[in-house]
CSV table of C-alpha atoms and ligand atoms in Angstrom, one decimal:
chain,number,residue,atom,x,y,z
A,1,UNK,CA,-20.5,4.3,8.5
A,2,UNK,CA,-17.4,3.0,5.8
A,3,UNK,CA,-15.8,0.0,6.9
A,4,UNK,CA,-12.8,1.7,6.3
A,5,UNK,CA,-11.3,5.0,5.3
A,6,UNK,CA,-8.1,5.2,3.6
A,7,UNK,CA,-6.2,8.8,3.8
A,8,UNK,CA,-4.1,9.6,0.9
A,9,UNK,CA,-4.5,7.8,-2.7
A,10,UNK,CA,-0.7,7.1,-3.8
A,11,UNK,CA,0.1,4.1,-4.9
A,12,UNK,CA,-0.5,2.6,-1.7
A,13,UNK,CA,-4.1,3.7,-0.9
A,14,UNK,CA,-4.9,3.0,-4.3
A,15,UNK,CA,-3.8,-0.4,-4.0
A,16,UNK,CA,-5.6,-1.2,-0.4
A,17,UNK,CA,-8.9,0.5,-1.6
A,18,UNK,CA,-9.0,-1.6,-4.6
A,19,UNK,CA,-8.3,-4.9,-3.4
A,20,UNK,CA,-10.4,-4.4,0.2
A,21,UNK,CA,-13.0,-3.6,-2.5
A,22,UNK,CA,-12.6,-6.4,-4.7
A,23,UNK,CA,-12.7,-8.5,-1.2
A,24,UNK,CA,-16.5,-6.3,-0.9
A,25,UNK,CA,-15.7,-4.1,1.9
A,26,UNK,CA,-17.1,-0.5,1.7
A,27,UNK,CA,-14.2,1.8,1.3
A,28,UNK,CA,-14.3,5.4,1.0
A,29,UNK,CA,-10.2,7.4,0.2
A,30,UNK,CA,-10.1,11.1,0.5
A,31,UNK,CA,-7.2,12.5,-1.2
A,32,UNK,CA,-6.3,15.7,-0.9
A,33,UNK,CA,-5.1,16.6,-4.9
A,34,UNK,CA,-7.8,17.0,-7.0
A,35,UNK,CA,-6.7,15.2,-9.7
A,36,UNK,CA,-4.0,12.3,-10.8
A,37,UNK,CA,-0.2,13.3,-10.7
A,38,UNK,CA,1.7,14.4,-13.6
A,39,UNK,CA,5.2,13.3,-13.0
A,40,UNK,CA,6.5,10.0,-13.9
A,41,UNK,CA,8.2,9.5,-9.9
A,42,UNK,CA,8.5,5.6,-9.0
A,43,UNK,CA,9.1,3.6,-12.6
A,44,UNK,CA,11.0,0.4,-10.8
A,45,UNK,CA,8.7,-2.6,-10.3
A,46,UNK,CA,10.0,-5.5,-9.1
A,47,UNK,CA,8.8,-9.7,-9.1
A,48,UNK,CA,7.0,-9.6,-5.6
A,49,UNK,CA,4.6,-6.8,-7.1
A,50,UNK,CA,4.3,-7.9,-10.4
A,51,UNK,CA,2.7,-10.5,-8.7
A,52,UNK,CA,0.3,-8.7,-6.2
A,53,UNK,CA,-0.8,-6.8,-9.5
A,54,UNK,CA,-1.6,-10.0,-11.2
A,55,UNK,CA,-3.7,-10.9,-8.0
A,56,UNK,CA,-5.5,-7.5,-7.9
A,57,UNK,CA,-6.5,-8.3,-11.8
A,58,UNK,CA,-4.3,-5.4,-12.9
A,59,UNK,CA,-1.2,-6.8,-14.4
A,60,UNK,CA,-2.1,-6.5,-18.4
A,61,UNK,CA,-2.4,-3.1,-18.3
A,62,UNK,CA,0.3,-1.8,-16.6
A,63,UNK,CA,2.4,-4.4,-18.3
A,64,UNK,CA,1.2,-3.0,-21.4
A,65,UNK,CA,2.4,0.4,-19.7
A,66,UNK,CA,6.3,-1.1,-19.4
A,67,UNK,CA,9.2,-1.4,-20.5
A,68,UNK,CA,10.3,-5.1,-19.0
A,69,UNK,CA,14.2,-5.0,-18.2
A,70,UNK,CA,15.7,-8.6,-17.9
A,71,UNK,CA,19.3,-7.2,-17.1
A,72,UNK,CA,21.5,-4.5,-15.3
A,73,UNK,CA,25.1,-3.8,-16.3
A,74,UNK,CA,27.4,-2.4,-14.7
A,75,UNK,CA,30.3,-0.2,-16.9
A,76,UNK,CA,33.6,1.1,-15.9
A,77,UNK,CA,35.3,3.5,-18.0
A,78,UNK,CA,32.7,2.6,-20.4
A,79,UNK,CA,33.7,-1.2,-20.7
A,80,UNK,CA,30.8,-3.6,-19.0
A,81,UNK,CA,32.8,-4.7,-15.5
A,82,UNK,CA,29.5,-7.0,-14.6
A,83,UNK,CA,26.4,-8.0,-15.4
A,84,UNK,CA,23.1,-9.3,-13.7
A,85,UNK,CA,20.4,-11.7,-15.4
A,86,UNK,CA,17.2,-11.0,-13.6
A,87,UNK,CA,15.4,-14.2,-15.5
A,88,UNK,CA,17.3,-16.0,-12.9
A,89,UNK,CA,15.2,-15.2,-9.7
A,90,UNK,CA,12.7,-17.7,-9.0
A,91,UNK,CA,9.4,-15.9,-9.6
A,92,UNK,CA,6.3,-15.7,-12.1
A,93,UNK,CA,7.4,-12.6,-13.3
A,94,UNK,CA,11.4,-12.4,-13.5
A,95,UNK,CA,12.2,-9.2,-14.7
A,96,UNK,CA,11.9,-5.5,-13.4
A,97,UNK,CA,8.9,-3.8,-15.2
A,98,UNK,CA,10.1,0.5,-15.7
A,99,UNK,CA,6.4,2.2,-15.4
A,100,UNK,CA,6.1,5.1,-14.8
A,101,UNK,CA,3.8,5.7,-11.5
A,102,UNK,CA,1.6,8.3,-13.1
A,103,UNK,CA,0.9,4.9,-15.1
A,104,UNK,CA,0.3,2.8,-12.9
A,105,UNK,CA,-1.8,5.2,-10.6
A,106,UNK,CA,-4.1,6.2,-13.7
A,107,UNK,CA,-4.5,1.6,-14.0
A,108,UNK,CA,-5.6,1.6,-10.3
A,109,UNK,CA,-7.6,5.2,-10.5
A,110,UNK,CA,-9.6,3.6,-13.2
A,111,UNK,CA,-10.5,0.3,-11.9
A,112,UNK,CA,-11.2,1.7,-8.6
A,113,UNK,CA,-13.6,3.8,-10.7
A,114,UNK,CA,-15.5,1.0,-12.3
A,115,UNK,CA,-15.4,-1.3,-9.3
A,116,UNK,CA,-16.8,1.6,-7.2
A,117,UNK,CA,-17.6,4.6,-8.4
A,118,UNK,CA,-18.2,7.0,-5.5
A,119,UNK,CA,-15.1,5.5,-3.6
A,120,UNK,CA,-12.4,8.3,-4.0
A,121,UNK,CA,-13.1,11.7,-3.2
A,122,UNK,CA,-10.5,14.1,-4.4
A,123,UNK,CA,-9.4,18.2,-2.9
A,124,UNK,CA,-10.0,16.6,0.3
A,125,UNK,CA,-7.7,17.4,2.7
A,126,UNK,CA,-8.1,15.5,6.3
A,127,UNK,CA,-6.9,17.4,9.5
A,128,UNK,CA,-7.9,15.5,12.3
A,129,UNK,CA,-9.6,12.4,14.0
A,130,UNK,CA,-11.9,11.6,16.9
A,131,UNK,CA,-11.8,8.0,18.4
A,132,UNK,CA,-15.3,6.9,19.1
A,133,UNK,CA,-15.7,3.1,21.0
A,134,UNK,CA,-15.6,1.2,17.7
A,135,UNK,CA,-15.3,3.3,15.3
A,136,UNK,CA,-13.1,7.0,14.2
A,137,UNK,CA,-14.5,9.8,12.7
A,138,UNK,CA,-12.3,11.5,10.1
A,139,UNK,CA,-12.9,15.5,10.0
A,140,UNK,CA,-11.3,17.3,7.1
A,141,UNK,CA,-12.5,20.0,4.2
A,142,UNK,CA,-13.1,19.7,0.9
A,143,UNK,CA,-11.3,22.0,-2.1
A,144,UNK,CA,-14.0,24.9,-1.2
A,145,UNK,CA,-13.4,24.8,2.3
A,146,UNK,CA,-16.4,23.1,3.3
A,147,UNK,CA,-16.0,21.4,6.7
A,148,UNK,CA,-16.3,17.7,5.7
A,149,UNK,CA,-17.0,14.6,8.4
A,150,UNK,CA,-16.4,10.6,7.5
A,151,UNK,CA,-16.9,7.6,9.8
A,152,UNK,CA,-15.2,4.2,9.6
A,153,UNK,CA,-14.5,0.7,11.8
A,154,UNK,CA,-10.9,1.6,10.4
A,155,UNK,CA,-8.6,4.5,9.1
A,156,UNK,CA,-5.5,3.8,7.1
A,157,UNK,CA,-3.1,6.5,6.8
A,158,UNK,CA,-1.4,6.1,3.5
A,159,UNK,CA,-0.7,9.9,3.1
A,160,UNK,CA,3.2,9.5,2.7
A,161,UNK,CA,5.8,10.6,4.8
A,162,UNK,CA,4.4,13.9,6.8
A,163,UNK,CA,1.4,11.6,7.5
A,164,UNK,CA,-1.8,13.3,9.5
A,165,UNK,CA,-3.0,9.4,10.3
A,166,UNK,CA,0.6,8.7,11.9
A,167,UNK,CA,0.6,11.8,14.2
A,168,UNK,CA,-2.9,11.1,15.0
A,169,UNK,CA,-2.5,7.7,16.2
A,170,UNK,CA,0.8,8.8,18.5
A,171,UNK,CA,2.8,6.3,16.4
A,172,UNK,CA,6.5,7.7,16.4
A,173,UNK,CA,8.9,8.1,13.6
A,174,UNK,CA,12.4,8.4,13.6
A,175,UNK,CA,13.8,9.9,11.2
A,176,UNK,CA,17.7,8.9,9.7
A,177,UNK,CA,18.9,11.7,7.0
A,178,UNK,CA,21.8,10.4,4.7
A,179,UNK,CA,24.6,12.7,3.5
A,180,UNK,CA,23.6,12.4,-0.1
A,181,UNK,CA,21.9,14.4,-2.4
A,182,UNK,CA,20.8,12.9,-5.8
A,183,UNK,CA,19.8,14.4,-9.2
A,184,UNK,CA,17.2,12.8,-11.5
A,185,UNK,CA,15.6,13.3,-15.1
A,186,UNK,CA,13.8,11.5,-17.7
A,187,UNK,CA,15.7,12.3,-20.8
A,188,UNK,CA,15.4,11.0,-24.2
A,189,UNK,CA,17.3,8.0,-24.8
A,190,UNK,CA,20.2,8.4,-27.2
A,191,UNK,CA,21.9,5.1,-26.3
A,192,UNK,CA,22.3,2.3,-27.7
A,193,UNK,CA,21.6,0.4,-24.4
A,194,UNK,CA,17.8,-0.8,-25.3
A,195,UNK,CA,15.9,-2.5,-22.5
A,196,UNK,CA,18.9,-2.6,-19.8
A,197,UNK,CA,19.7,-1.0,-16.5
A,198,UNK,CA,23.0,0.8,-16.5
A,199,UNK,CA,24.8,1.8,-14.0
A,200,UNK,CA,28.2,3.8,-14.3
A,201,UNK,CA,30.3,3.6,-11.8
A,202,UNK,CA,32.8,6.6,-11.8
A,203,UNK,CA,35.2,7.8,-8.6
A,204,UNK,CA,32.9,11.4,-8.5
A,205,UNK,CA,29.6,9.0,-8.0
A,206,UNK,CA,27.5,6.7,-9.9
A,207,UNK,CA,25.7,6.9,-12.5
A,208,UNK,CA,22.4,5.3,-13.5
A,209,UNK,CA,20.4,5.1,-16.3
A,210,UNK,CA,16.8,3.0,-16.8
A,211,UNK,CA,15.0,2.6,-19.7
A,212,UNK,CA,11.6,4.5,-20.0
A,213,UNK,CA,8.5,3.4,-22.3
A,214,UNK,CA,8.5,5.9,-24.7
A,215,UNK,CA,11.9,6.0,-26.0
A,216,UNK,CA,13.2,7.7,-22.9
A,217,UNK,CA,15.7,7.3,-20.3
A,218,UNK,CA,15.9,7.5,-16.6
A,219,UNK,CA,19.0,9.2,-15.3
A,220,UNK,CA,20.1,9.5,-11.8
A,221,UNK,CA,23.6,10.8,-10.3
A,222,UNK,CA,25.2,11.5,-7.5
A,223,UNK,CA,25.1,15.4,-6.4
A,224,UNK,CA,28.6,16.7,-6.1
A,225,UNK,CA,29.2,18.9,-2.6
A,226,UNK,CA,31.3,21.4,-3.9
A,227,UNK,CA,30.8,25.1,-5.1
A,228,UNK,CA,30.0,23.6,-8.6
A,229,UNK,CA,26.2,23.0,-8.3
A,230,UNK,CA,24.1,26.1,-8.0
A,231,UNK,CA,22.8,27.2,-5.1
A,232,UNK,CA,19.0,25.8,-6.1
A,233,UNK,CA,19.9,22.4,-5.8
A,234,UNK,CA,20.8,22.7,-2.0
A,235,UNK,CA,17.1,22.1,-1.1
A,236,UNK,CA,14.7,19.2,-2.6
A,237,UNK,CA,12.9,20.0,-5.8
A,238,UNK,CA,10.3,17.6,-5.5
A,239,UNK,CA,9.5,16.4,-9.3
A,240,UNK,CA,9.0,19.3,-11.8
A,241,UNK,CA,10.6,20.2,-15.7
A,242,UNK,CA,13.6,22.7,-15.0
A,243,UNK,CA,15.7,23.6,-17.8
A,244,UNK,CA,18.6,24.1,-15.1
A,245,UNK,CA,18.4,20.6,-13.1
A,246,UNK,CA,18.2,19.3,-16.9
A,247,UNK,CA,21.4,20.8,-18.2
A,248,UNK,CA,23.0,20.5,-14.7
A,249,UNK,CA,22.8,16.2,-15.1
A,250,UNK,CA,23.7,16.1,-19.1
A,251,UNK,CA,26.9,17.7,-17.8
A,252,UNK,CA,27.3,15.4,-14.7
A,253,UNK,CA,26.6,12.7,-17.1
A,254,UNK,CA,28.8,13.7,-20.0
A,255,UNK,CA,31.8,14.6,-17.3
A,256,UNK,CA,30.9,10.7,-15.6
A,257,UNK,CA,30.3,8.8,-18.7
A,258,UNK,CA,31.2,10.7,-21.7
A,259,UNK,CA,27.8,10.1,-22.9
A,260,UNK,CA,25.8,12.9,-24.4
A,261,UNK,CA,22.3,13.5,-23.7
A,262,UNK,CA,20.0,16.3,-24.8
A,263,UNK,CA,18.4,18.4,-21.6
A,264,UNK,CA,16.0,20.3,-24.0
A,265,UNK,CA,14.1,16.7,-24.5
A,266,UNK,CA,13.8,16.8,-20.5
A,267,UNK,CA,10.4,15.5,-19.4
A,268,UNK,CA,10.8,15.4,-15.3
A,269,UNK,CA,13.8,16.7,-13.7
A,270,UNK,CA,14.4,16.3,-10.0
A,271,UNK,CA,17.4,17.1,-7.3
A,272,UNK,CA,16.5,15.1,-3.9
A,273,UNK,CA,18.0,14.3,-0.6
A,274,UNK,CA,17.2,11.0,1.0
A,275,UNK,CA,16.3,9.6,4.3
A,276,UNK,CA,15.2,6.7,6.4
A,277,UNK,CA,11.9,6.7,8.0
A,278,UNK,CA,10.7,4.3,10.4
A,279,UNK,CA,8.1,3.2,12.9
A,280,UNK,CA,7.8,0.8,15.7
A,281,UNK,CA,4.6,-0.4,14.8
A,282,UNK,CA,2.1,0.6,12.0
A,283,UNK,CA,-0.7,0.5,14.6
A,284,UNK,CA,-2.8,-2.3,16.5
A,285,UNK,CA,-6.0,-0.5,17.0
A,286,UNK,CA,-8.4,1.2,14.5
A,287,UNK,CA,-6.0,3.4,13.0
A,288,UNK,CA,-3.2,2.4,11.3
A,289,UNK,CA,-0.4,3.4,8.4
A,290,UNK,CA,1.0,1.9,5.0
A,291,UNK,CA,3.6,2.8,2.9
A,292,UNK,CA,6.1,5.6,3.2
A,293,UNK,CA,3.9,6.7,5.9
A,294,UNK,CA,5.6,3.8,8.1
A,295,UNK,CA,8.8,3.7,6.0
A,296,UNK,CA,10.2,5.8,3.9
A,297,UNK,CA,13.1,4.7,2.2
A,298,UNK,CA,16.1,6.0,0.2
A,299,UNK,CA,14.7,6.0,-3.9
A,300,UNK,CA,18.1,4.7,-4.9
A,301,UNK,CA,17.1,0.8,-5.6
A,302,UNK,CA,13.4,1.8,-6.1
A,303,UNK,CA,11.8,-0.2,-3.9
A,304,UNK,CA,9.7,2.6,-1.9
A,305,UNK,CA,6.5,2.1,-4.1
A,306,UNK,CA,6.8,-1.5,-3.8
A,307,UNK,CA,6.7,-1.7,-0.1
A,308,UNK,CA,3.8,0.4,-0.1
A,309,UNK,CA,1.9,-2.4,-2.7
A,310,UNK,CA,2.9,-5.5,-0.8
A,311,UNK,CA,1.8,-3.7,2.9
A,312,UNK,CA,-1.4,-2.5,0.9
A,313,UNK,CA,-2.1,-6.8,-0.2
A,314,UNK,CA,-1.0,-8.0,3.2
A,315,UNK,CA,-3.5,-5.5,4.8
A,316,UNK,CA,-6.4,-6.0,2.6
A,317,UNK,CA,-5.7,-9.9,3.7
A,318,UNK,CA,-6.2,-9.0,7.7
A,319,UNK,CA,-8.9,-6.1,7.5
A,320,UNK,CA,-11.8,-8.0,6.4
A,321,UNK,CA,-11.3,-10.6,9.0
A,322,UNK,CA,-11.2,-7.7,12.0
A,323,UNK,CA,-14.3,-6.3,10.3
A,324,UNK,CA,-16.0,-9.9,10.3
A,325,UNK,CA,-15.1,-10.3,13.7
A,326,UNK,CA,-17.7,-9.1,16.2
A,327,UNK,CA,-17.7,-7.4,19.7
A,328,UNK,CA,-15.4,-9.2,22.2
A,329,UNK,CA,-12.5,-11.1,19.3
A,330,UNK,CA,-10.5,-7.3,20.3
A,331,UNK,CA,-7.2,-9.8,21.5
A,332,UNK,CA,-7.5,-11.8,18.3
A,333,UNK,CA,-7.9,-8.4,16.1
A,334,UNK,CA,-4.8,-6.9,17.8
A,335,UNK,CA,-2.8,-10.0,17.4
A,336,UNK,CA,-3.4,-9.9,13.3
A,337,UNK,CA,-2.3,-6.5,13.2
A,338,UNK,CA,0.5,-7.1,15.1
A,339,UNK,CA,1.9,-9.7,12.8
A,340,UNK,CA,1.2,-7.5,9.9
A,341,UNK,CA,3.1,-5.2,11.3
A,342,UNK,CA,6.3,-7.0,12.2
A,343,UNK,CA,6.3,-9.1,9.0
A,344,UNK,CA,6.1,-5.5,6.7
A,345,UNK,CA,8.5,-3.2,9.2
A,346,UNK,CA,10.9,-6.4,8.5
A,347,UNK,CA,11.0,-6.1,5.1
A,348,UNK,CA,10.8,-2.4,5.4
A,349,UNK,CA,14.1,-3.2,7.3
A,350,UNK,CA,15.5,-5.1,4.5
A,351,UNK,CA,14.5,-2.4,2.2
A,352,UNK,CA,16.2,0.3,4.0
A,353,UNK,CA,19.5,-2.0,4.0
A,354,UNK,CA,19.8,-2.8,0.2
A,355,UNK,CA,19.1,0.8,-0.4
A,356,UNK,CA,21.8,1.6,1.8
A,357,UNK,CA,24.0,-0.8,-0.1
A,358,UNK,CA,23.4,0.7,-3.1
A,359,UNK,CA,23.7,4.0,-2.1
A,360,UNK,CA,27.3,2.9,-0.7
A,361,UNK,CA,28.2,1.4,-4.3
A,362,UNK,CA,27.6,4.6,-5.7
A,363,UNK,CA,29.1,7.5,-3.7
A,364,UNK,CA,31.9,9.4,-4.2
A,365,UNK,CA,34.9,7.6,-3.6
A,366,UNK,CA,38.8,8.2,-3.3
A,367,UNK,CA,41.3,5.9,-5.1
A,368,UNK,CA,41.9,2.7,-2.8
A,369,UNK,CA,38.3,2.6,-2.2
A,370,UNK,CA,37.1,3.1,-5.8
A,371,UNK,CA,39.0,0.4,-6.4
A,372,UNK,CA,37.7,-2.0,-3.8
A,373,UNK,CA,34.5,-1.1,-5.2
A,374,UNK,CA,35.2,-2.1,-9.0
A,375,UNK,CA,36.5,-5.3,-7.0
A,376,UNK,CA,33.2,-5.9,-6.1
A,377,UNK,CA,31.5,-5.4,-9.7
A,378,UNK,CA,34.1,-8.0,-11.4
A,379,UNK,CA,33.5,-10.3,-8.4
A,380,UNK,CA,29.6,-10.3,-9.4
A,381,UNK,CA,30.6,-10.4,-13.0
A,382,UNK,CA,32.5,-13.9,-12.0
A,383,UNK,CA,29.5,-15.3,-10.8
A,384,UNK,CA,30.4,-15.6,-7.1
A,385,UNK,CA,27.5,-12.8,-6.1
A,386,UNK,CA,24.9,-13.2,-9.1
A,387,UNK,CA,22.4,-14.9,-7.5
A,388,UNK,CA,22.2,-13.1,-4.1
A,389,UNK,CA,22.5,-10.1,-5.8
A,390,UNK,CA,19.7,-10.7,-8.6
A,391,UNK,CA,17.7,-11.6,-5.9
A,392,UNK,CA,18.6,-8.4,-3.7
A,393,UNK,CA,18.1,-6.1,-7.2
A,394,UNK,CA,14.7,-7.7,-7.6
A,395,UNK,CA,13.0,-7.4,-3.9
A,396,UNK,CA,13.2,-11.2,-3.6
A,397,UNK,CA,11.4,-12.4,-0.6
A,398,UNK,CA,10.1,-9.2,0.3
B,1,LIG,C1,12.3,10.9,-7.1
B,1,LIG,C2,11.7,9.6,-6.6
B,1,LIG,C3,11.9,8.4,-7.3
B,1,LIG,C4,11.3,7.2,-6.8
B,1,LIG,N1,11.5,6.0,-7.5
B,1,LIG,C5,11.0,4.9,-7.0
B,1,LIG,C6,11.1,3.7,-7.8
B,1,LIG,O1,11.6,3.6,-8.9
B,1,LIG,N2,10.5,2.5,-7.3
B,1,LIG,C7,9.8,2.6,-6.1
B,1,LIG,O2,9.3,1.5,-5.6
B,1,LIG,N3,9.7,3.7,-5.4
B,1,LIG,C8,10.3,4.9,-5.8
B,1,LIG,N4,10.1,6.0,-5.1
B,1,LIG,C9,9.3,6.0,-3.9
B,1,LIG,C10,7.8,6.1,-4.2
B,1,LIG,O3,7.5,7.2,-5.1
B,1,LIG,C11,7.1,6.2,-2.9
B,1,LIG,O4,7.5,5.2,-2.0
B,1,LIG,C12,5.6,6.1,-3.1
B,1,LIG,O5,5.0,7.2,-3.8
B,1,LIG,C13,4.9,6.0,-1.8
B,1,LIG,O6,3.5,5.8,-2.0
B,1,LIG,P1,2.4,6.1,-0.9
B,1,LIG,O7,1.1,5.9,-1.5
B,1,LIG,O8,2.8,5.4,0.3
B,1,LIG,O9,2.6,7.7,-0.6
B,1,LIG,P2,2.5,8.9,-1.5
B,1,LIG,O10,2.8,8.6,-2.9
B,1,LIG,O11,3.3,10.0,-0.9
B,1,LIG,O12,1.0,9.3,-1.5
B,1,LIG,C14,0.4,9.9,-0.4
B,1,LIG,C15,-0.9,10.6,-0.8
B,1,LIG,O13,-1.6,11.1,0.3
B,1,LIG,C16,-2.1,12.4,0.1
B,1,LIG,N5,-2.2,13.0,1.3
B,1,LIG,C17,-1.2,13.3,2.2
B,1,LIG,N6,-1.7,13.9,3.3
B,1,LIG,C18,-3.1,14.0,3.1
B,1,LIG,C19,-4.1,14.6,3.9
B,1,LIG,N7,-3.9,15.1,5.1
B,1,LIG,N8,-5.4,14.5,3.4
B,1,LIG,C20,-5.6,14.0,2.2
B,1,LIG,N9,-4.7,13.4,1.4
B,1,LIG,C21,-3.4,13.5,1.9
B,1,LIG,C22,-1.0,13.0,-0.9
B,1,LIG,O14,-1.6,14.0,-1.7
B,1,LIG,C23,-0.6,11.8,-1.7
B,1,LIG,O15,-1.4,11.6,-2.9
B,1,LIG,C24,10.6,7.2,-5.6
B,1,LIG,C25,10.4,8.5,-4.9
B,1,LIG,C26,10.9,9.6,-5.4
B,1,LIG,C27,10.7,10.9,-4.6
């Protein structure tokens, strides 16, 4: 018998299973790839996890990983209309570290390894649970189909968005899709912008530009409606390397920006729709979800990833208290997880609201409302806004 068994190593099982570890519980994750991913995905990470890193005894590395970013501009017709110091925010760590997430997976994969060796098994996928009086089996099958059987004092779903753990524990998502569609690639970075967050802001949508370690750029745009994008970019791509969705953004960007960029030195191209997902509760009994397995949210702000980290450190906080606690403390138990769960849905909440923001700043816009929007940039630029906004950029109090 585990004390816990955590379903799905992302970023957020990762996380939990390494700091219940480091805290001595016996964890066991089953994941169902067999191996680490190979797309760069989430590269934004902000103060608030910087710090939860540091705590986890992970920080050096994956700041060796980084490219640290201590502003965002943003440019108008080219000119810089604003600009946004993030050495301003009162942290430990005020900046905005770009890592890629392969990265930062591979940092947690291999401590997990040396902290515990046996602790994930990959090509395992899990398909259902049985509730037992103290204690859930977890029934799955391994990469050979094999018929494979786990028991824990606690399961945590962190298996993303369609998560197995979520249905299995009757907690109910609801599900908000926005009307935008997004493309995205890591291209080589011919600016001159160095370590600074760009964002474009042009009447036909935004767009943005991170730096990358490695001497590469992140670009994402807006997706425009009309009969101009091919037909494969109607439905999401997940992350892959296509020539198309590569040449498709060098000509949104050149058309936005008048910037050229070379879709030949493509490393990850992806076209993506976005959505809110969220829960009422992220369980209060023995089985329970993390990450965008109780909120997904939009990837415009990049703050999906972090959520996931800081449920993962407030969790790993509760769990080994429930598992200390004995036969008859079932009020107290329920009562921890319930304030874990309020405290992470709210900023989930938050989350989803600066995401929506940004999303706003960024859509295709007519004239009048274009211009109310530049309105907004200068205002920032004149101070009025800088520090709520550096603050709301950076996942401040999250
Ligand atoms: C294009 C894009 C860009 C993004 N950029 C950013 C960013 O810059 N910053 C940021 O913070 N966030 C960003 N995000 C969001 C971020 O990638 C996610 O929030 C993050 O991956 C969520 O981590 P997770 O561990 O909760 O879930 P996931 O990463 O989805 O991991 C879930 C894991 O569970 C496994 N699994 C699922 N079901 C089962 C099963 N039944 N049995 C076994 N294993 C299972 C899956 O294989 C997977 O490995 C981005 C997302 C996208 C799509």
């Amino acid at each position: 018998m585990h004390d816990v068994a955590v379903v799905g190593a992302g970023p957020s099982g990762l996380f939990l299973a390494l700091a219940l570890v480091r805290r001595g519980v016996d964890v066991v994750v089953l994941e169902r790839r067999g191996g680490p991913r190979v797309h760069s995905r989430a590269i934004g990470v902000h103060a608030p996890s910087l710090a939860a890193l540091e705590r986890l005894g992970v920080l050096d590395p994956v700041l060796a990983a980084g490219v640290r970013i201590d502003r965002g501009i943003v440019r108008i017709d080219g000119a810089v209309a604003a600009s946004l110091d993030f050495a301003a925010v009162p942290a430990p760590h005020p900046f905005v570290l770009s890592v890629p997430q392969v990265a930062t997976e591979r940092t947690l994969r291999g401590e997990l390894a040396t902290r515990a060796p046996d602790a994930l098994r990959g090509g395992v996928q899990v398909e259902r649970f049985e509730r037992r009086s103290g204690s859930v089996a977890v029934l799955g099958r391994t990469a050979r189909g094999d018929a494979l059987r786990v028991d824990a004092r606690y399961v945590v779903g962190a298996d993303g968005p369609l998560s197995t753990v979520r249905a299995a524990a009757r907690i109910r998502d609801t599900v908000h899709e926005y009307p935008y569609r997004y493309v995205m690639g890591d291209l080589v970075d011919g600016t001159d912008e160095g370590p600074v967050a760009v964002l474009h802001l042009h009447q036909q949508g935004i767009v943005e530009s991170f730096p990358l370690p490695g001497g590469k750029r992140r670009w994402v745009t807006h997706l425009p409606d009309s009969g101009t994008v091919a037909a494969a970019t109607r439905a999401d791509s997940g992350e892959t390397n296509d020539p198309a969705v590569a040449a498709l953004l060098s000509r949104l960007i050149r058309e936005r920006t008048g910037l050229t960029t070379d879709p030949g030195g493509a490393s990850m191209t992806s076209v993506f729709g976005v959505r809110r997902r969220s829960v009422p509760t992220m369980g209060d009994g023995r089985m329970l979800v993390i990450g965008d397995a109780a909120h997904e949210v939009s990837p415009i702000g990049g703050q999906g990833m972090n959520l996931g980290w800081l449920d993962a450190a407030a969790l790993a906080e509760v769990l080994p208290e429930l598992l200390a606690s004995g036969a008859g403390a079932e009020e107290r138990a329920s009562a921890l997880l319930r304030r874990f769960s309020r405290t992470r849905l709210r900023s989930a909440g938050r989350a989803a609201r600066v995401a929506e923001f940004n999303m706003a700043m960024g859509r295709p816009a007519a004239r009048p409302g274009f211009a109310i929007r530049t309105g907004v940039a200068r205002a920032a630029a004149a101070g009025v806004l800088q520090d709520r906004l550096a603050r709301m950029f950076t996942m401040h109090g999250l």
